[in-house]
Coordinates of C-alpha atoms and ligand atoms in Angstrom, one line a residue:
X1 CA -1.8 84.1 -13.9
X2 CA -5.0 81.9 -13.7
X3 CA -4.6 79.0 -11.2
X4 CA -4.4 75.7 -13.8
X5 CA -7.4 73.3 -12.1
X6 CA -6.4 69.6 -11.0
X7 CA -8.5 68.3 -13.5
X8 CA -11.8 69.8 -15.8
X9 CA -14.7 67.6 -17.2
X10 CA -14.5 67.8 -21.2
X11 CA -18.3 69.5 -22.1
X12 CA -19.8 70.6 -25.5
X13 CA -22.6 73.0 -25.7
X14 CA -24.0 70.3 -27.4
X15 CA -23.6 67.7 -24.3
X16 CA -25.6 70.8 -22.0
X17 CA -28.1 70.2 -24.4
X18 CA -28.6 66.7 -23.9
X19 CA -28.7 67.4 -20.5
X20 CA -31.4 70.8 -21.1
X21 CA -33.6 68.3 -23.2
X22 CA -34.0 65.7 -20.3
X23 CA -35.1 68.3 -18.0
X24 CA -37.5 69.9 -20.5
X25 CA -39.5 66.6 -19.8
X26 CA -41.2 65.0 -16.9
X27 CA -39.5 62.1 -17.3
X28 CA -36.3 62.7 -14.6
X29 CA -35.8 59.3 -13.8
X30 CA -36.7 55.5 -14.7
X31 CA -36.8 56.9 -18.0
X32 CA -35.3 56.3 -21.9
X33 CA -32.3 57.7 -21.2
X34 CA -30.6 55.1 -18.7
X35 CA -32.0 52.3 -21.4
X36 CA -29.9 54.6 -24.2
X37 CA -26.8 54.6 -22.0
X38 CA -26.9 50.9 -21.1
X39 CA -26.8 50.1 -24.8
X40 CA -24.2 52.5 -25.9
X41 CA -22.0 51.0 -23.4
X42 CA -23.0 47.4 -24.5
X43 CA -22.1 48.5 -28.3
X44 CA -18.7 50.0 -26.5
X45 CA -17.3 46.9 -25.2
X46 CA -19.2 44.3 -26.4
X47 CA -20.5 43.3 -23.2
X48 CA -23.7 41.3 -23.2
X49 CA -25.4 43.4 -20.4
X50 CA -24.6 46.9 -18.8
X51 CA -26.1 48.4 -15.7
X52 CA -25.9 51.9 -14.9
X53 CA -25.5 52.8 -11.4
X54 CA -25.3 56.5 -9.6
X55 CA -21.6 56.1 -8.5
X56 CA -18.6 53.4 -9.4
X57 CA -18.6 52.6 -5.8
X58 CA -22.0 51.4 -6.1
X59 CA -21.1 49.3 -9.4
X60 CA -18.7 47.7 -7.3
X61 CA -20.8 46.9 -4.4
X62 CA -24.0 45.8 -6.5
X63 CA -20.5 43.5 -7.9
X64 CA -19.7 42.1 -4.4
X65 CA -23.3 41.3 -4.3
X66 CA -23.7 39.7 -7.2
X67 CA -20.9 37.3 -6.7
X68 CA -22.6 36.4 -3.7
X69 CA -19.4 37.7 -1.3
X70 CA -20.7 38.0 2.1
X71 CA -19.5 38.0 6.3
X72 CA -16.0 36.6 6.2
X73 CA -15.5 35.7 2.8
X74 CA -12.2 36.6 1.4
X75 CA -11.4 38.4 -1.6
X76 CA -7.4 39.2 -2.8
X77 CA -7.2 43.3 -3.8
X78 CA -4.4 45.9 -3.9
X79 CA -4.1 48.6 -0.9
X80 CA -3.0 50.8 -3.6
X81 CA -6.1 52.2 -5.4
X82 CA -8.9 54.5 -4.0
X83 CA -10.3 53.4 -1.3
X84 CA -14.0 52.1 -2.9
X85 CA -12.5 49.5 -4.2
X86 CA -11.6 47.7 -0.6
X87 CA -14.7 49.6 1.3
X88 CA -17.5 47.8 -1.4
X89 CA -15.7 44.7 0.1
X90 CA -16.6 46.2 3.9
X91 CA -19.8 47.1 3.4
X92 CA -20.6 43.5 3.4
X93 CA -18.2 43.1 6.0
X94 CA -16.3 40.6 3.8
X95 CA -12.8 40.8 4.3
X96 CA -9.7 42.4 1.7
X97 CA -6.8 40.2 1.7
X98 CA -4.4 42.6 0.6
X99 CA -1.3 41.4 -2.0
X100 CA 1.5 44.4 -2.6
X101 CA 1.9 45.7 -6.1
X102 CA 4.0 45.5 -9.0
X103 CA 7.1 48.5 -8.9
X104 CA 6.6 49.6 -12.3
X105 CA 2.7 49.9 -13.0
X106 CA 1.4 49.9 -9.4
X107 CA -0.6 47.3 -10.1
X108 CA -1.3 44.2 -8.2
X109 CA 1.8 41.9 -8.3
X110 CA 0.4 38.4 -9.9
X111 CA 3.5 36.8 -8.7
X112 CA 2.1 37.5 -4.9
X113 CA -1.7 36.7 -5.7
X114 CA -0.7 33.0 -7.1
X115 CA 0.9 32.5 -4.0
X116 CA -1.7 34.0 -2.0
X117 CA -4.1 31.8 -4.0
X118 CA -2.1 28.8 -2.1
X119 CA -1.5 29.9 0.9
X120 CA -4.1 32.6 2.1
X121 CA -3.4 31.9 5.8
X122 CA 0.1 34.0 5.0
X123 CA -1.6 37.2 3.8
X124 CA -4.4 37.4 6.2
X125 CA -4.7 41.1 8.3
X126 CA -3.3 40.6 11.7
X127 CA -6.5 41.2 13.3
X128 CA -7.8 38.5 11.8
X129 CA -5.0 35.8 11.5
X130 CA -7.4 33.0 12.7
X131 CA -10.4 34.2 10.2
X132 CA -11.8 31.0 8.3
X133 CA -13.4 32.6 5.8
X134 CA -13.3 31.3 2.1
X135 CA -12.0 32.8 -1.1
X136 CA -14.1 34.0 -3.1
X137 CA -13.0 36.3 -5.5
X138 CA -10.3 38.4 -6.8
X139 CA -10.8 42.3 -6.9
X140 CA -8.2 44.1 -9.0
X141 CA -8.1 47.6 -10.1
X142 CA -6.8 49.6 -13.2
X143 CA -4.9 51.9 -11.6
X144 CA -4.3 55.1 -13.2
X145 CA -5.8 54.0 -16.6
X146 CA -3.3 50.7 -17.2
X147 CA -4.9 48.2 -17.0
X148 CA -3.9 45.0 -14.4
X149 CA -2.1 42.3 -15.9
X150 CA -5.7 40.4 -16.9
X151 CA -4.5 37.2 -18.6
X152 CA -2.6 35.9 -15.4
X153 CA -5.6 36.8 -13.0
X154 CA -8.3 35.9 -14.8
X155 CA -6.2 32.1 -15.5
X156 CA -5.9 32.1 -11.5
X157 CA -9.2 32.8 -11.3
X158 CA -10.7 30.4 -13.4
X159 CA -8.2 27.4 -12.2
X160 CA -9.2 28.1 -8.7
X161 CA -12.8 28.9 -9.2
X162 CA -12.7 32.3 -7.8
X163 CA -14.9 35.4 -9.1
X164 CA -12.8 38.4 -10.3
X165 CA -14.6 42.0 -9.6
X166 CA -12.4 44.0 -12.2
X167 CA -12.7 47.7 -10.7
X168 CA -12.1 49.6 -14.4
X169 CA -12.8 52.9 -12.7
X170 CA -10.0 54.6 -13.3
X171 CA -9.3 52.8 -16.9
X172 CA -12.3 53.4 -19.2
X173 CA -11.2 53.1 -23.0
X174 CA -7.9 51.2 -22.2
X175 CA -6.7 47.5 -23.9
X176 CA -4.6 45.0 -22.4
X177 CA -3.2 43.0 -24.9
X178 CA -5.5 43.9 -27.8
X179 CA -8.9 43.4 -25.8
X180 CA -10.8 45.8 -23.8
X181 CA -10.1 46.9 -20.3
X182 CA -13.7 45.8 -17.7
X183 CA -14.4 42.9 -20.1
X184 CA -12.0 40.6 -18.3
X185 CA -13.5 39.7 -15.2
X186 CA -17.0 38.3 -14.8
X187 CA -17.9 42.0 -14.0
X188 CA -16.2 45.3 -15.0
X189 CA -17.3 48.5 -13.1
X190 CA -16.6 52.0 -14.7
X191 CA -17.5 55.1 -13.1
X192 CA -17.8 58.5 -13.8
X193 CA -17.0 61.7 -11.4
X194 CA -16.2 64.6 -12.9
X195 CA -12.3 63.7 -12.8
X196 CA -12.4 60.7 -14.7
X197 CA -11.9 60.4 -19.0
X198 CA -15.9 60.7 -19.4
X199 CA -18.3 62.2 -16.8
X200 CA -22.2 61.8 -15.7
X201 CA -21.4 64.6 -12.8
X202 CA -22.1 61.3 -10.4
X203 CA -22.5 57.8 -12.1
X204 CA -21.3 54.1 -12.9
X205 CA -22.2 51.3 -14.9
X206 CA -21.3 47.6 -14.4
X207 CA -20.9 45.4 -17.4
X208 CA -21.2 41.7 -17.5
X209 CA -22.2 38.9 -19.9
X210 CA -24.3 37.5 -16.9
X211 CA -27.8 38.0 -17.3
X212 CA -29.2 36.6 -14.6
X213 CA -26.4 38.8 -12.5
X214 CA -27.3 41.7 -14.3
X215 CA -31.1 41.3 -13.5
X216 CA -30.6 41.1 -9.8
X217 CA -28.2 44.2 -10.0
X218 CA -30.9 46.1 -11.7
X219 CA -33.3 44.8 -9.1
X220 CA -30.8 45.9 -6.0
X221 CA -30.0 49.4 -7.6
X222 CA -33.7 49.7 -7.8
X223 CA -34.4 49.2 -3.8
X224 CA -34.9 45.3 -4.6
X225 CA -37.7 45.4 -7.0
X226 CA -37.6 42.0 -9.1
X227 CA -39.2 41.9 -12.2
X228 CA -42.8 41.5 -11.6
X229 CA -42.6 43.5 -8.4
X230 CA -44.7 46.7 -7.3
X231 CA -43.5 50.1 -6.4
X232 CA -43.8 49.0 -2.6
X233 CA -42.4 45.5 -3.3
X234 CA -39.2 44.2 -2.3
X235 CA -37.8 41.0 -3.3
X236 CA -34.7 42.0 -2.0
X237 CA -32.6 44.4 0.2
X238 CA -31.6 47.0 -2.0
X239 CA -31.1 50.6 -2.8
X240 CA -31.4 53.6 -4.3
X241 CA -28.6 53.1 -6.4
X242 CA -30.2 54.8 -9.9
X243 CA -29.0 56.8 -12.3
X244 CA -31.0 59.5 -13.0
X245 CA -32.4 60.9 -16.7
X246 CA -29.8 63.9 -16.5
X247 CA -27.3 61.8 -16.3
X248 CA -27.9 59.5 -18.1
X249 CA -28.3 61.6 -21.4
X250 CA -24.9 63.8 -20.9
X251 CA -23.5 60.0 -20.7
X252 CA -25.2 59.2 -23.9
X253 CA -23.4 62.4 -25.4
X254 CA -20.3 61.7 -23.5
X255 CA -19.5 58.4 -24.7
X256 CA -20.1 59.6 -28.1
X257 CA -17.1 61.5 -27.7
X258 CA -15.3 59.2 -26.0
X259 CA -12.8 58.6 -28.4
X260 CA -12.0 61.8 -29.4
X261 CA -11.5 62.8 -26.0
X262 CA -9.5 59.8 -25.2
X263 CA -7.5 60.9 -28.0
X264 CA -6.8 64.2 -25.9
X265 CA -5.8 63.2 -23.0
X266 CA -3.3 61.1 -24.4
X267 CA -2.5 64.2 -26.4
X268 CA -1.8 66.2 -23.2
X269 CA 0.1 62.9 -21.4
X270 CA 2.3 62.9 -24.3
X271 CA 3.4 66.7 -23.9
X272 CA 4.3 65.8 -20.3
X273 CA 6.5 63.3 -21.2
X274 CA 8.1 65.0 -23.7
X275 CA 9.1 67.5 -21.4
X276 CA 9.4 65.5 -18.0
X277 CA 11.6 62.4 -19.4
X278 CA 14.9 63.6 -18.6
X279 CA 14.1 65.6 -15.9
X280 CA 16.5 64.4 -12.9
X281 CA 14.9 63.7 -9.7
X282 CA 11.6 62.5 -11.1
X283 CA 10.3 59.5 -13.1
X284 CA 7.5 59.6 -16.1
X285 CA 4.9 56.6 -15.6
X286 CA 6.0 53.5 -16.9
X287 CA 3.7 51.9 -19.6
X288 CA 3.8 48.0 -19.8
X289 CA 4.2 46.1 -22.9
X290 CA 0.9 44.3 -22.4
X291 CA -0.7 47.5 -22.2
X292 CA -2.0 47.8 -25.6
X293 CA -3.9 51.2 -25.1
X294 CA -3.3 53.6 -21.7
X295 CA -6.6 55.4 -21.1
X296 CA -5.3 58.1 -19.0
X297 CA -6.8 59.2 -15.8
X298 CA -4.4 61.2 -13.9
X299 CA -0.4 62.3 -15.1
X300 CA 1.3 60.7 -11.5
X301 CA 4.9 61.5 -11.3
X302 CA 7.5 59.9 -8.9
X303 CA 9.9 62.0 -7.0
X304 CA 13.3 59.8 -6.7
X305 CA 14.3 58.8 -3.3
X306 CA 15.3 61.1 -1.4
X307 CA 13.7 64.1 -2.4
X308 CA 11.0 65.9 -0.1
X309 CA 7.7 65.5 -2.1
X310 CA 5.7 67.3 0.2
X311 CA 8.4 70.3 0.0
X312 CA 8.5 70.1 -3.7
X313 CA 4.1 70.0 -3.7
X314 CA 4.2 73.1 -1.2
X315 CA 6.6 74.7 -3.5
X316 CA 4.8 74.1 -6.6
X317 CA 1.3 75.2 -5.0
X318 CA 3.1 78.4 -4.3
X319 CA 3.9 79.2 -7.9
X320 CA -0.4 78.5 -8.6
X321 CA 0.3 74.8 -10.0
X322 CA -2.0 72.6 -7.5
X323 CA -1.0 69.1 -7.5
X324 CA -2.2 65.9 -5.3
X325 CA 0.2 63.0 -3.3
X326 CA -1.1 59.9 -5.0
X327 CA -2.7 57.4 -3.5
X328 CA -2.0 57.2 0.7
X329 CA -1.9 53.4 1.0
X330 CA -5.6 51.9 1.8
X331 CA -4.4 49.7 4.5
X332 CA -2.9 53.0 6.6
X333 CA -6.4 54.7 6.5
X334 CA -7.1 54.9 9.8
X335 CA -10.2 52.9 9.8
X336 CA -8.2 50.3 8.5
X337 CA -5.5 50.5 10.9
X338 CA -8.0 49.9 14.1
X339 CA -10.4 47.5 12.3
X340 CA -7.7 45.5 10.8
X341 CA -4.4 46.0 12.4
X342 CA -2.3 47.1 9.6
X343 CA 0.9 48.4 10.5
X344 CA 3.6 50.7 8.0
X345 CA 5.8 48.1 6.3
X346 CA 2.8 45.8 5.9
X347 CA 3.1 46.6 2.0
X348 CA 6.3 48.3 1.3
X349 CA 6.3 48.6 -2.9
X350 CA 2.7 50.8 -2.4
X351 CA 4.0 52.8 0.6
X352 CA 7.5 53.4 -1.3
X353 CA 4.8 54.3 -4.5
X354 CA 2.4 56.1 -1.4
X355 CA 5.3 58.4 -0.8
X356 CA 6.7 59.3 -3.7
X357 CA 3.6 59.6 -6.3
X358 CA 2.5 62.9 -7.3
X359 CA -0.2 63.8 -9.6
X360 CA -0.3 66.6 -12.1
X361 CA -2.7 68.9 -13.1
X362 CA -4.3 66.7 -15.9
X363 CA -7.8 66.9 -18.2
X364 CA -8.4 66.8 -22.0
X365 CA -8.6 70.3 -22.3
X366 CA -5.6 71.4 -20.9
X367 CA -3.7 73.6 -23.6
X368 CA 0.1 72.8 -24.6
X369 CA 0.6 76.4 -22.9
X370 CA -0.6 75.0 -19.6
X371 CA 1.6 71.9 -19.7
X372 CA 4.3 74.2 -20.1
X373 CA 3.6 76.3 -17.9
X374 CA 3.6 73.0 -15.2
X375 CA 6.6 71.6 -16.3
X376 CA 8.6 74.8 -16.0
X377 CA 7.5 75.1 -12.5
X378 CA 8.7 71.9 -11.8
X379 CA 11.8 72.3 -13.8
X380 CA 12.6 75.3 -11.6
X381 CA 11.7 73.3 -8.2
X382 CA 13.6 70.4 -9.2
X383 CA 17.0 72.6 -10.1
X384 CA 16.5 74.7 -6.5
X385 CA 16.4 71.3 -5.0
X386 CA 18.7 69.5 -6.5
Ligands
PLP1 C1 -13.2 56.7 -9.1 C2 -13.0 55.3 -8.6 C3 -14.0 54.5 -8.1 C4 -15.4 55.0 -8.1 O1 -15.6 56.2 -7.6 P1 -17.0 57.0 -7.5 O2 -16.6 58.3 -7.0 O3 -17.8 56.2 -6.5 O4 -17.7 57.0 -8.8 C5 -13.7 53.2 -7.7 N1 -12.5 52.7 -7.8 C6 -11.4 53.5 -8.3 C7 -10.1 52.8 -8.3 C8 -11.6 54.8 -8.7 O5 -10.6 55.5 -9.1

């Protein structure tokens, strides 16, 4: 039997192309193309400005810039998401004041950021209970294609004067309420490994409705150069943060289709569920009212209490069906742990979701054959274990 991959871009012949025509030219970078991309996305989500980036984590970091976030400033984010979003916060050695997550979605718990809003001295790391930094921003994240709940942070936000950094990585495509997921904050970042709904092999893009924000991101992506500067330069600090041509153009083909292969992947969650809803010993994901449109990124089932994931993932693996825990808390990374102090129990609803998430082998092309063939595995496993 052929081994079912984790996850598979969605490519055309005619997206190679696109990528075949850039390379036909001498124009590999700095070129048409990015322009193209930019604009697409613009037209996409009605953002005012986009600017493509060679990774998400960049986006998010040219974000953390942007908002001006700098040594000791604080900024509320969830420890369960990949780690970028928390380490674009480190690399200006600002500090993540971490708020636990909502049970059902995974998602940062609003309840616990208004009252963190209030009384930030009760959430600070333990390594830094005396830190008088100030709170800048808010930093939520999409996790798993649903998006955060938007209207209740972005109020905080606005009451309190903060900046909210909405990392959309994970949630491309997806509505809250009627309105487009990375439009919320006063940047969205989307990005674009191979994994995620569309791909640029590397890439990102931030969108704002900020222009002078958007300028200086385009200047720091582009190793400081302001408008006006020469090749050597530098208004300010910056760095190779561009997206090249290639890129660029299997974007421009990419988001062409994005609908279509939006429209998949929901295809292919909607198999799983079909299959895995009264499956004992495991839950489905659980879809929130306010989310209007799930954009998904990865299938992540939860095992129920109890049961030995890492058994069940071993077993599973065995019978050629590869699947991945999902996500290890951020603040037990053990950078985290040393720089910061974090202990186990710190967040308890994303370690209880740390240890019991498992993703399944998920893309837009997998066949109905393939899910099938996933969710009899795990129907076996599941029986032997119960
Ligand atoms: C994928 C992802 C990113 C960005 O990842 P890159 O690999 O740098 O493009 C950022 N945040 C989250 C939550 C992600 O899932």
């Amino acid at each position: 039997m052929l081994k079912i991959p984790m996850s598979s871009p969605d490519l055309t012949a005619a997206d190679r192309q696109a990528v075949m025509d850039v390379i036909n030219t001498p124009v590999l970078s700095l070129g048409p193309r990015v322009v193209e991309f930019e604009k697409a996305f613009c037209a996409y989500t009605g953002a005012a400005h986009a600017v493509a980036v060679n990774s998400g984590t960049a986006g998010l970091h040219l974000c953390v810039r942007a908002a001006g976030i700098g040594p000791g400033d604080l900024v509320i984010t969830t420890p369960f998401s990949f780690v970028a979003s928390t380490n674009a916060l480190l690399f200006e050695n600002a500090v993540p004041v971490f708020v636990d997550v909502d049970e059902r979605t995974g998602n940062i718990d609003v309840d616990q950021v208004a009252d963190a809003v209030r009384q930030i001295e009760r959430y600070l790391p333990r390594k830094l209970e005396h830190a008088r930094g100030t709170l800048k921003a808010l930093l939520p994240v999409d996790v798993f294609g649903q998006p955060a709940a938007l209207d209740r942070l972005t109020a905080l936000a606005r009451e309190q004067g903060l900046r909210v950094i909405e990392d959309s990585c994970e949630a491309l495509g997806a509505t809250y309420q009627g309105r487009q997921a990375g439009t919320f904050g006063d940047y969205g970042v989307f990005a674009f490994y191979p994994n995620k709904q569309m791909t640029t092999g590397e890439g990102g893009l931030i969108i704002t409705n900020d222009g002078a924000a958007a300028d200086f991101m385009r200047a720091l992506r582009n190793q400081g150069r302001a408008p006006g500067d020469t090749w050597l330069s530098h208004t300010y600090l910056g760095y190779n943060y561009r997206l090249d041509e290639m890129s660029a153009a299997l974007g421009c083909a990419q988001l062409q289709r994005l609908e279509a292969m939006l429209a998949k992947r929901e295809q292919v969650a909607a198999w799983y569920s079909a299959r895995l809803a009264e499956l004992p010993g495991i839950e489905i994901p659980f879809i929130a009212p306010e989310t209007s449109r799930m954009s998904w990124f990865v299938y992540v089932i939860r095992v129920k209490a109890g049961l030995d994931r890492e058994a069940l993932a071993g077993r599973l693996e065995a019978r050629g069906v590869p699947v991945r825990p999902y996500f290890l808390p951020i603040h037990l990374q053990p950078y985290m742990v040393e720089r910061f102090g974090y202990r186990a129990g710190d967040f308890p609803v994303t370690e209880d979701l740390g240890r019991r998430g498992l993703a399944l082998p998920f893309s837009g092309v997998m066949s109905e054959a393939q899910v099938e063939t996933v969710c009899e595995a795990l129907r076996l496993e599941l029986s032997a274990a119960g």
